[in-house]
Amino acid sequence: MNKVGLMKSFQSASRGNLFSIEIPKATKEEEKQIGEWISELEREGKIKVRELLQREYSVFLHGIIKYASE
């Protein structure tokens, strides 16, 4: 998975512009990489994370996908 794949996962898991998704992870490195991608997407203004839970075997995210016309 990469940042683009993560964004596509948000879009497929969304209802309107709200999303809730649980992303499985295998290692601490994956958890760190997922966190970096989420931070990048927030800085780029594509998403707004309302809730982020680090679970033992997954990362749960709840937030808003921001739509903007360019």
PDB file of N, CA and C in Angstrom:
ATOM      1  N   MET A   1       0.861  -1.177   0.000  1.00  0.00           N
ATOM      2  CA  MET A   1       0.000   0.000   0.000  1.00  0.00           C
ATOM      3  C   MET A   1       0.899   1.230   0.000  1.00  0.00           C
ATOM      4  N   ASN A   2       0.427   2.286  -0.636  1.00  0.00           N
ATOM      5  CA  ASN A   2       1.123   3.567  -0.621  1.00  0.00           C
ATOM      6  C   ASN A   2       0.112   4.671  -0.329  1.00  0.00           C
ATOM      7  N   LYS A   3       0.558   5.918  -0.409  1.00  0.00           N
ATOM      8  CA  LYS A   3      -0.316   7.046  -0.071  1.00  0.00           C
ATOM      9  C   LYS A   3      -1.522   7.113  -1.001  1.00  0.00           C
ATOM     10  N   VAL A   4      -1.305   6.866  -2.299  1.00  0.00           N
ATOM     11  CA  VAL A   4      -2.406   6.903  -3.271  1.00  0.00           C
ATOM     12  C   VAL A   4      -3.388   5.762  -2.991  1.00  0.00           C
ATOM     13  N   GLY A   5      -2.868   4.579  -2.689  1.00  0.00           N
ATOM     14  CA  GLY A   5      -3.726   3.445  -2.350  1.00  0.00           C
ATOM     15  C   GLY A   5      -4.525   3.694  -1.088  1.00  0.00           C
ATOM     16  N   LEU A   6      -3.906   4.366  -0.132  1.00  0.00           N
ATOM     17  CA  LEU A   6      -4.596   4.710   1.113  1.00  0.00           C
ATOM     18  C   LEU A   6      -5.746   5.670   0.838  1.00  0.00           C
ATOM     19  N   MET A   7      -5.512   6.664  -0.024  1.00  0.00           N
ATOM     20  CA  MET A   7      -6.563   7.622  -0.376  1.00  0.00           C
ATOM     21  C   MET A   7      -7.711   6.913  -1.091  1.00  0.00           C
ATOM     22  N   LYS A   8      -7.410   5.971  -1.980  1.00  0.00           N
ATOM     23  CA  LYS A   8      -8.444   5.212  -2.674  1.00  0.00           C
ATOM     24  C   LYS A   8      -9.252   4.373  -1.682  1.00  0.00           C
ATOM     25  N   SER A   9      -8.569   3.839  -0.657  1.00  0.00           N
ATOM     26  CA  SER A   9      -9.269   3.081   0.385  1.00  0.00           C
ATOM     27  C   SER A   9     -10.249   3.971   1.135  1.00  0.00           C
ATOM     28  N   PHE A  10      -9.837   5.209   1.423  1.00  0.00           N
ATOM     29  CA  PHE A  10     -10.730   6.157   2.093  1.00  0.00           C
ATOM     30  C   PHE A  10     -11.956   6.434   1.232  1.00  0.00           C
ATOM     31  N   GLN A  11     -11.737   6.633  -0.059  1.00  0.00           N
ATOM     32  CA  GLN A  11     -12.842   6.949  -0.957  1.00  0.00           C
ATOM     33  C   GLN A  11     -13.809   5.784  -1.088  1.00  0.00           C
ATOM     34  N   SER A  12     -13.292   4.548  -1.104  1.00  0.00           N
ATOM     35  CA  SER A  12     -14.186   3.396  -1.231  1.00  0.00           C
ATOM     36  C   SER A  12     -14.909   3.092   0.085  1.00  0.00           C
ATOM     37  N   ALA A  13     -14.348   3.530   1.206  1.00  0.00           N
ATOM     38  CA  ALA A  13     -14.961   3.287   2.513  1.00  0.00           C
ATOM     39  C   ALA A  13     -15.810   4.462   2.977  1.00  0.00           C
ATOM     40  N   SER A  14     -16.038   5.427   2.108  1.00  0.00           N
ATOM     41  CA  SER A  14     -16.728   6.636   2.548  1.00  0.00           C
ATOM     42  C   SER A  14     -18.222   6.587   2.287  1.00  0.00           C
ATOM     43  N   ARG A  15     -18.932   7.359   3.078  1.00  0.00           N
ATOM     44  CA  ARG A  15     -20.358   7.640   2.898  1.00  0.00           C
ATOM     45  C   ARG A  15     -20.446   9.141   2.775  1.00  0.00           C
ATOM     46  N   GLY A  16     -20.680   9.592   1.545  1.00  0.00           N
ATOM     47  CA  GLY A  16     -20.608  11.029   1.313  1.00  0.00           C
ATOM     48  C   GLY A  16     -19.159  11.441   1.408  1.00  0.00           C
ATOM     49  N   ASN A  17     -18.848  12.333   2.330  1.00  0.00           N
ATOM     50  CA  ASN A  17     -17.448  12.700   2.501  1.00  0.00           C
ATOM     51  C   ASN A  17     -16.882  12.214   3.840  1.00  0.00           C
ATOM     52  N   LEU A  18     -17.628  11.421   4.591  1.00  0.00           N
ATOM     53  CA  LEU A  18     -17.138  10.833   5.842  1.00  0.00           C
ATOM     54  C   LEU A  18     -16.612   9.425   5.581  1.00  0.00           C
ATOM     55  N   PHE A  19     -15.529   9.068   6.228  1.00  0.00           N
ATOM     56  CA  PHE A  19     -15.007   7.722   6.072  1.00  0.00           C
ATOM     57  C   PHE A  19     -14.652   7.125   7.431  1.00  0.00           C
ATOM     58  N   SER A  20     -14.750   5.817   7.499  1.00  0.00           N
ATOM     59  CA  SER A  20     -14.285   5.031   8.638  1.00  0.00           C
ATOM     60  C   SER A  20     -13.632   3.798   8.052  1.00  0.00           C
ATOM     61  N   ILE A  21     -12.404   3.546   8.451  1.00  0.00           N
ATOM     62  CA  ILE A  21     -11.673   2.421   7.881  1.00  0.00           C
ATOM     63  C   ILE A  21     -10.731   1.842   8.926  1.00  0.00           C
ATOM     64  N   GLU A  22     -10.533   0.545   8.868  1.00  0.00           N
ATOM     65  CA  GLU A  22      -9.577  -0.137   9.722  1.00  0.00           C
ATOM     66  C   GLU A  22      -8.524  -0.755   8.810  1.00  0.00           C
ATOM     67  N   ILE A  23      -7.284  -0.351   8.991  1.00  0.00           N
ATOM     68  CA  ILE A  23      -6.187  -0.792   8.141  1.00  0.00           C
ATOM     69  C   ILE A  23      -5.343  -1.790   8.917  1.00  0.00           C
ATOM     70  N   PRO A  24      -5.234  -3.030   8.423  1.00  0.00           N
ATOM     71  CA  PRO A  24      -4.404  -4.015   9.121  1.00  0.00           C
ATOM     72  C   PRO A  24      -2.916  -3.662   9.018  1.00  0.00           C
ATOM     73  N   LYS A  25      -2.173  -3.996  10.057  1.00  0.00           N
ATOM     74  CA  LYS A  25      -0.726  -3.768  10.045  1.00  0.00           C
ATOM     75  C   LYS A  25      -0.038  -5.013  10.590  1.00  0.00           C
ATOM     76  N   ALA A  26       1.192  -5.212  10.178  1.00  0.00           N
ATOM     77  CA  ALA A  26       1.930  -6.382  10.636  1.00  0.00           C
ATOM     78  C   ALA A  26       3.096  -5.984  11.545  1.00  0.00           C
ATOM     79  N   THR A  27       3.681  -4.817  11.306  1.00  0.00           N
ATOM     80  CA  THR A  27       4.864  -4.412  12.060  1.00  0.00           C
ATOM     81  C   THR A  27       4.752  -2.964  12.514  1.00  0.00           C
ATOM     82  N   LYS A  28       5.648  -2.579  13.402  1.00  0.00           N
ATOM     83  CA  LYS A  28       5.721  -1.181  13.867  1.00  0.00           C
ATOM     84  C   LYS A  28       6.122  -0.256  12.723  1.00  0.00           C
ATOM     85  N   GLU A  29       6.933  -0.764  11.789  1.00  0.00           N
ATOM     86  CA  GLU A  29       7.344   0.044  10.637  1.00  0.00           C
ATOM     87  C   GLU A  29       6.136   0.399   9.774  1.00  0.00           C
ATOM     88  N   GLU A  30       5.231  -0.562   9.573  1.00  0.00           N
ATOM     89  CA  GLU A  30       4.013  -0.292   8.810  1.00  0.00           C
ATOM     90  C   GLU A  30       3.165   0.753   9.513  1.00  0.00           C
ATOM     91  N   GLU A  31       3.064   0.651  10.821  1.00  0.00           N
ATOM     92  CA  GLU A  31       2.295   1.625  11.600  1.00  0.00           C
ATOM     93  C   GLU A  31       2.878   3.023  11.415  1.00  0.00           C
ATOM     94  N   LYS A  32       4.199   3.132  11.461  1.00  0.00           N
ATOM     95  CA  LYS A  32       4.862   4.419  11.284  1.00  0.00           C
ATOM     96  C   LYS A  32       4.630   4.954   9.872  1.00  0.00           C
ATOM     97  N   GLN A  33       4.720   4.086   8.861  1.00  0.00           N
ATOM     98  CA  GLN A  33       4.523   4.504   7.469  1.00  0.00           C
ATOM     99  C   GLN A  33       3.088   4.976   7.235  1.00  0.00           C
ATOM    100  N   ILE A  34       2.115   4.266   7.776  1.00  0.00           N
ATOM    101  CA  ILE A  34       0.709   4.666   7.655  1.00  0.00           C
ATOM    102  C   ILE A  34       0.505   6.041   8.286  1.00  0.00           C
ATOM    103  N   GLY A  35       1.100   6.249   9.452  1.00  0.00           N
ATOM    104  CA  GLY A  35       1.009   7.546  10.122  1.00  0.00           C
ATOM    105  C   GLY A  35       1.595   8.671   9.289  1.00  0.00           C
ATOM    106  N   GLU A  36       2.721   8.405   8.616  1.00  0.00           N
ATOM    107  CA  GLU A  36       3.342   9.422   7.763  1.00  0.00           C
ATOM    108  C   GLU A  36       2.442   9.752   6.579  1.00  0.00           C
ATOM    109  N   TRP A  37       1.846   8.743   5.956  1.00  0.00           N
ATOM    110  CA  TRP A  37       0.955   8.971   4.817  1.00  0.00           C
ATOM    111  C   TRP A  37      -0.266   9.783   5.237  1.00  0.00           C
ATOM    112  N   ILE A  38      -0.806   9.476   6.395  1.00  0.00           N
ATOM    113  CA  ILE A  38      -1.974  10.206   6.897  1.00  0.00           C
ATOM    114  C   ILE A  38      -1.597  11.670   7.127  1.00  0.00           C
ATOM    115  N   SER A  39      -0.438  11.898   7.726  1.00  0.00           N
ATOM    116  CA  SER A  39       0.025  13.269   7.954  1.00  0.00           C
ATOM    117  C   SER A  39       0.201  14.030   6.642  1.00  0.00           C
ATOM    118  N   GLU A  40       0.767  13.364   5.628  1.00  0.00           N
ATOM    119  CA  GLU A  40       0.954  14.004   4.325  1.00  0.00           C
ATOM    120  C   GLU A  40      -0.391  14.370   3.696  1.00  0.00           C
ATOM    121  N   LEU A  41      -1.348  13.451   3.763  1.00  0.00           N
ATOM    122  CA  LEU A  41      -2.670  13.715   3.185  1.00  0.00           C
ATOM    123  C   LEU A  41      -3.358  14.872   3.906  1.00  0.00           C
ATOM    124  N   GLU A  42      -3.163  14.975   5.220  1.00  0.00           N
ATOM    125  CA  GLU A  42      -3.740  16.101   5.974  1.00  0.00           C
ATOM    126  C   GLU A  42      -3.069  17.411   5.589  1.00  0.00           C
ATOM    127  N   ARG A  43      -1.746  17.404   5.465  1.00  0.00           N
ATOM    128  CA  ARG A  43      -1.024  18.626   5.067  1.00  0.00           C
ATOM    129  C   ARG A  43      -1.421  19.076   3.667  1.00  0.00           C
ATOM    130  N   GLU A  44      -1.676  18.119   2.786  1.00  0.00           N
ATOM    131  CA  GLU A  44      -2.081  18.436   1.415  1.00  0.00           C
ATOM    132  C   GLU A  44      -3.530  18.905   1.341  1.00  0.00           C
ATOM    133  N   GLY A  45      -4.267  18.764   2.424  1.00  0.00           N
ATOM    134  CA  GLY A  45      -5.650  19.226   2.475  1.00  0.00           C
ATOM    135  C   GLY A  45      -6.636  18.250   1.865  1.00  0.00           C
ATOM    136  N   LYS A  46      -6.265  16.991   1.733  1.00  0.00           N
ATOM    137  CA  LYS A  46      -7.161  16.004   1.125  1.00  0.00           C
ATOM    138  C   LYS A  46      -8.088  15.342   2.137  1.00  0.00           C
ATOM    139  N   ILE A  47      -7.632  15.242   3.397  1.00  0.00           N
ATOM    140  CA  ILE A  47      -8.457  14.631   4.439  1.00  0.00           C
ATOM    141  C   ILE A  47      -8.335  15.444   5.726  1.00  0.00           C
ATOM    142  N   LYS A  48      -9.286  15.186   6.626  1.00  0.00           N
ATOM    143  CA  LYS A  48      -9.259  15.729   7.983  1.00  0.00           C
ATOM    144  C   LYS A  48      -9.575  14.557   8.897  1.00  0.00           C
ATOM    145  N   VAL A  49      -8.626  14.170   9.725  1.00  0.00           N
ATOM    146  CA  VAL A  49      -8.803  13.019  10.609  1.00  0.00           C
ATOM    147  C   VAL A  49      -9.493  13.475  11.890  1.00  0.00           C
ATOM    148  N   ARG A  50     -10.600  12.819  12.211  1.00  0.00           N
ATOM    149  CA  ARG A  50     -11.314  13.106  13.462  1.00  0.00           C
ATOM    150  C   ARG A  50     -10.853  12.174  14.576  1.00  0.00           C
ATOM    151  N   GLU A  51     -10.564  10.934  14.217  1.00  0.00           N
ATOM    152  CA  GLU A  51     -10.194   9.934  15.223  1.00  0.00           C
ATOM    153  C   GLU A  51      -9.167   8.982  14.629  1.00  0.00           C
ATOM    154  N   LEU A  52      -8.124   8.695  15.379  1.00  0.00           N
ATOM    155  CA  LEU A  52      -7.078   7.764  14.982  1.00  0.00           C
ATOM    156  C   LEU A  52      -6.770   6.879  16.177  1.00  0.00           C
ATOM    157  N   LEU A  53      -7.038   5.595  16.028  1.00  0.00           N
ATOM    158  CA  LEU A  53      -6.783   4.644  17.111  1.00  0.00           C
ATOM    159  C   LEU A  53      -5.746   3.627  16.656  1.00  0.00           C
ATOM    160  N   GLN A  54      -4.661   3.525  17.422  1.00  0.00           N
ATOM    161  CA  GLN A  54      -3.639   2.525  17.145  1.00  0.00           C
ATOM    162  C   GLN A  54      -4.011   1.275  17.941  1.00  0.00           C
ATOM    163  N   ARG A  55      -4.465   0.256  17.230  1.00  0.00           N
ATOM    164  CA  ARG A  55      -4.811  -1.004  17.889  1.00  0.00           C
ATOM    165  C   ARG A  55      -3.657  -1.981  17.732  1.00  0.00           C
ATOM    166  N   GLU A  56      -3.768  -3.140  18.376  1.00  0.00           N
ATOM    167  CA  GLU A  56      -2.670  -4.097  18.364  1.00  0.00           C
ATOM    168  C   GLU A  56      -2.316  -4.572  16.961  1.00  0.00           C
ATOM    169  N   TYR A  57      -3.329  -4.875  16.150  1.00  0.00           N
ATOM    170  CA  TYR A  57      -3.066  -5.412  14.814  1.00  0.00           C
ATOM    171  C   TYR A  57      -3.619  -4.542  13.690  1.00  0.00           C
ATOM    172  N   SER A  58      -4.071  -3.326  14.008  1.00  0.00           N
ATOM    173  CA  SER A  58      -4.636  -2.469  12.974  1.00  0.00           C
ATOM    174  C   SER A  58      -4.598  -0.999  13.412  1.00  0.00           C
ATOM    175  N   VAL A  59      -4.916  -0.139  12.448  1.00  0.00           N
ATOM    176  CA  VAL A  59      -5.066   1.293  12.701  1.00  0.00           C
ATOM    177  C   VAL A  59      -6.475   1.655  12.269  1.00  0.00           C
ATOM    178  N   PHE A  60      -7.273   2.242  13.170  1.00  0.00           N
ATOM    179  CA  PHE A  60      -8.639   2.656  12.860  1.00  0.00           C
ATOM    180  C   PHE A  60      -8.652   4.156  12.616  1.00  0.00           C
ATOM    181  N   LEU A  61      -9.257   4.559  11.503  1.00  0.00           N
ATOM    182  CA  LEU A  61      -9.349   5.975  11.151  1.00  0.00           C
ATOM    183  C   LEU A  61     -10.787   6.371  10.901  1.00  0.00           C
ATOM    184  N   HIS A  62     -11.138   7.546  11.363  1.00  0.00           N
ATOM    185  CA  HIS A  62     -12.446   8.135  11.098  1.00  0.00           C
ATOM    186  C   HIS A  62     -12.182   9.588  10.757  1.00  0.00           C
ATOM    187  N   GLY A  63     -12.745  10.056   9.645  1.00  0.00           N
ATOM    188  CA  GLY A  63     -12.497  11.433   9.261  1.00  0.00           C
ATOM    189  C   GLY A  63     -13.341  11.890   8.090  1.00  0.00           C
ATOM    190  N   ILE A  64     -12.879  12.967   7.462  1.00  0.00           N
ATOM    191  CA  ILE A  64     -13.589  13.621   6.371  1.00  0.00           C
ATOM    192  C   ILE A  64     -12.657  13.711   5.161  1.00  0.00           C
ATOM    193  N   ILE A  65     -13.200  13.361   3.996  1.00  0.00           N
ATOM    194  CA  ILE A  65     -12.486  13.572   2.743  1.00  0.00           C
ATOM    195  C   ILE A  65     -12.875  14.965   2.261  1.00  0.00           C
ATOM    196  N   LYS A  66     -11.882  15.800   2.021  1.00  0.00           N
ATOM    197  CA  LYS A  66     -12.144  17.169   1.575  1.00  0.00           C
ATOM    198  C   LYS A  66     -12.161  17.194   0.053  1.00  0.00           C
ATOM    199  N   TYR A  67     -13.203  17.783  -0.495  1.00  0.00           N
ATOM    200  CA  TYR A  67     -13.309  17.938  -1.934  1.00  0.00           C
ATOM    201  C   TYR A  67     -13.074  19.398  -2.279  1.00  0.00           C
ATOM    202  N   ALA A  68     -12.225  19.634  -3.253  1.00  0.00           N
ATOM    203  CA  ALA A  68     -11.952  21.015  -3.661  1.00  0.00           C
ATOM    204  C   ALA A  68     -11.858  21.065  -5.177  1.00  0.00           C
ATOM    205  N   SER A  69     -12.403  22.099  -5.764  1.00  0.00           N
ATOM    206  CA  SER A  69     -12.294  22.265  -7.208  1.00  0.00           C
ATOM    207  C   SER A  69     -11.050  23.060  -7.525  1.00  0.00           C
ATOM    208  N   GLU A  70     -10.326  22.612  -8.539  1.00  0.00           N
ATOM    209  CA  GLU A  70      -9.096  23.308  -8.933  1.00  0.00           C
ATOM    210  C   GLU A  70      -9.212  23.788 -10.347  1.00  0.00           C
TER     211      GLU A  70
END
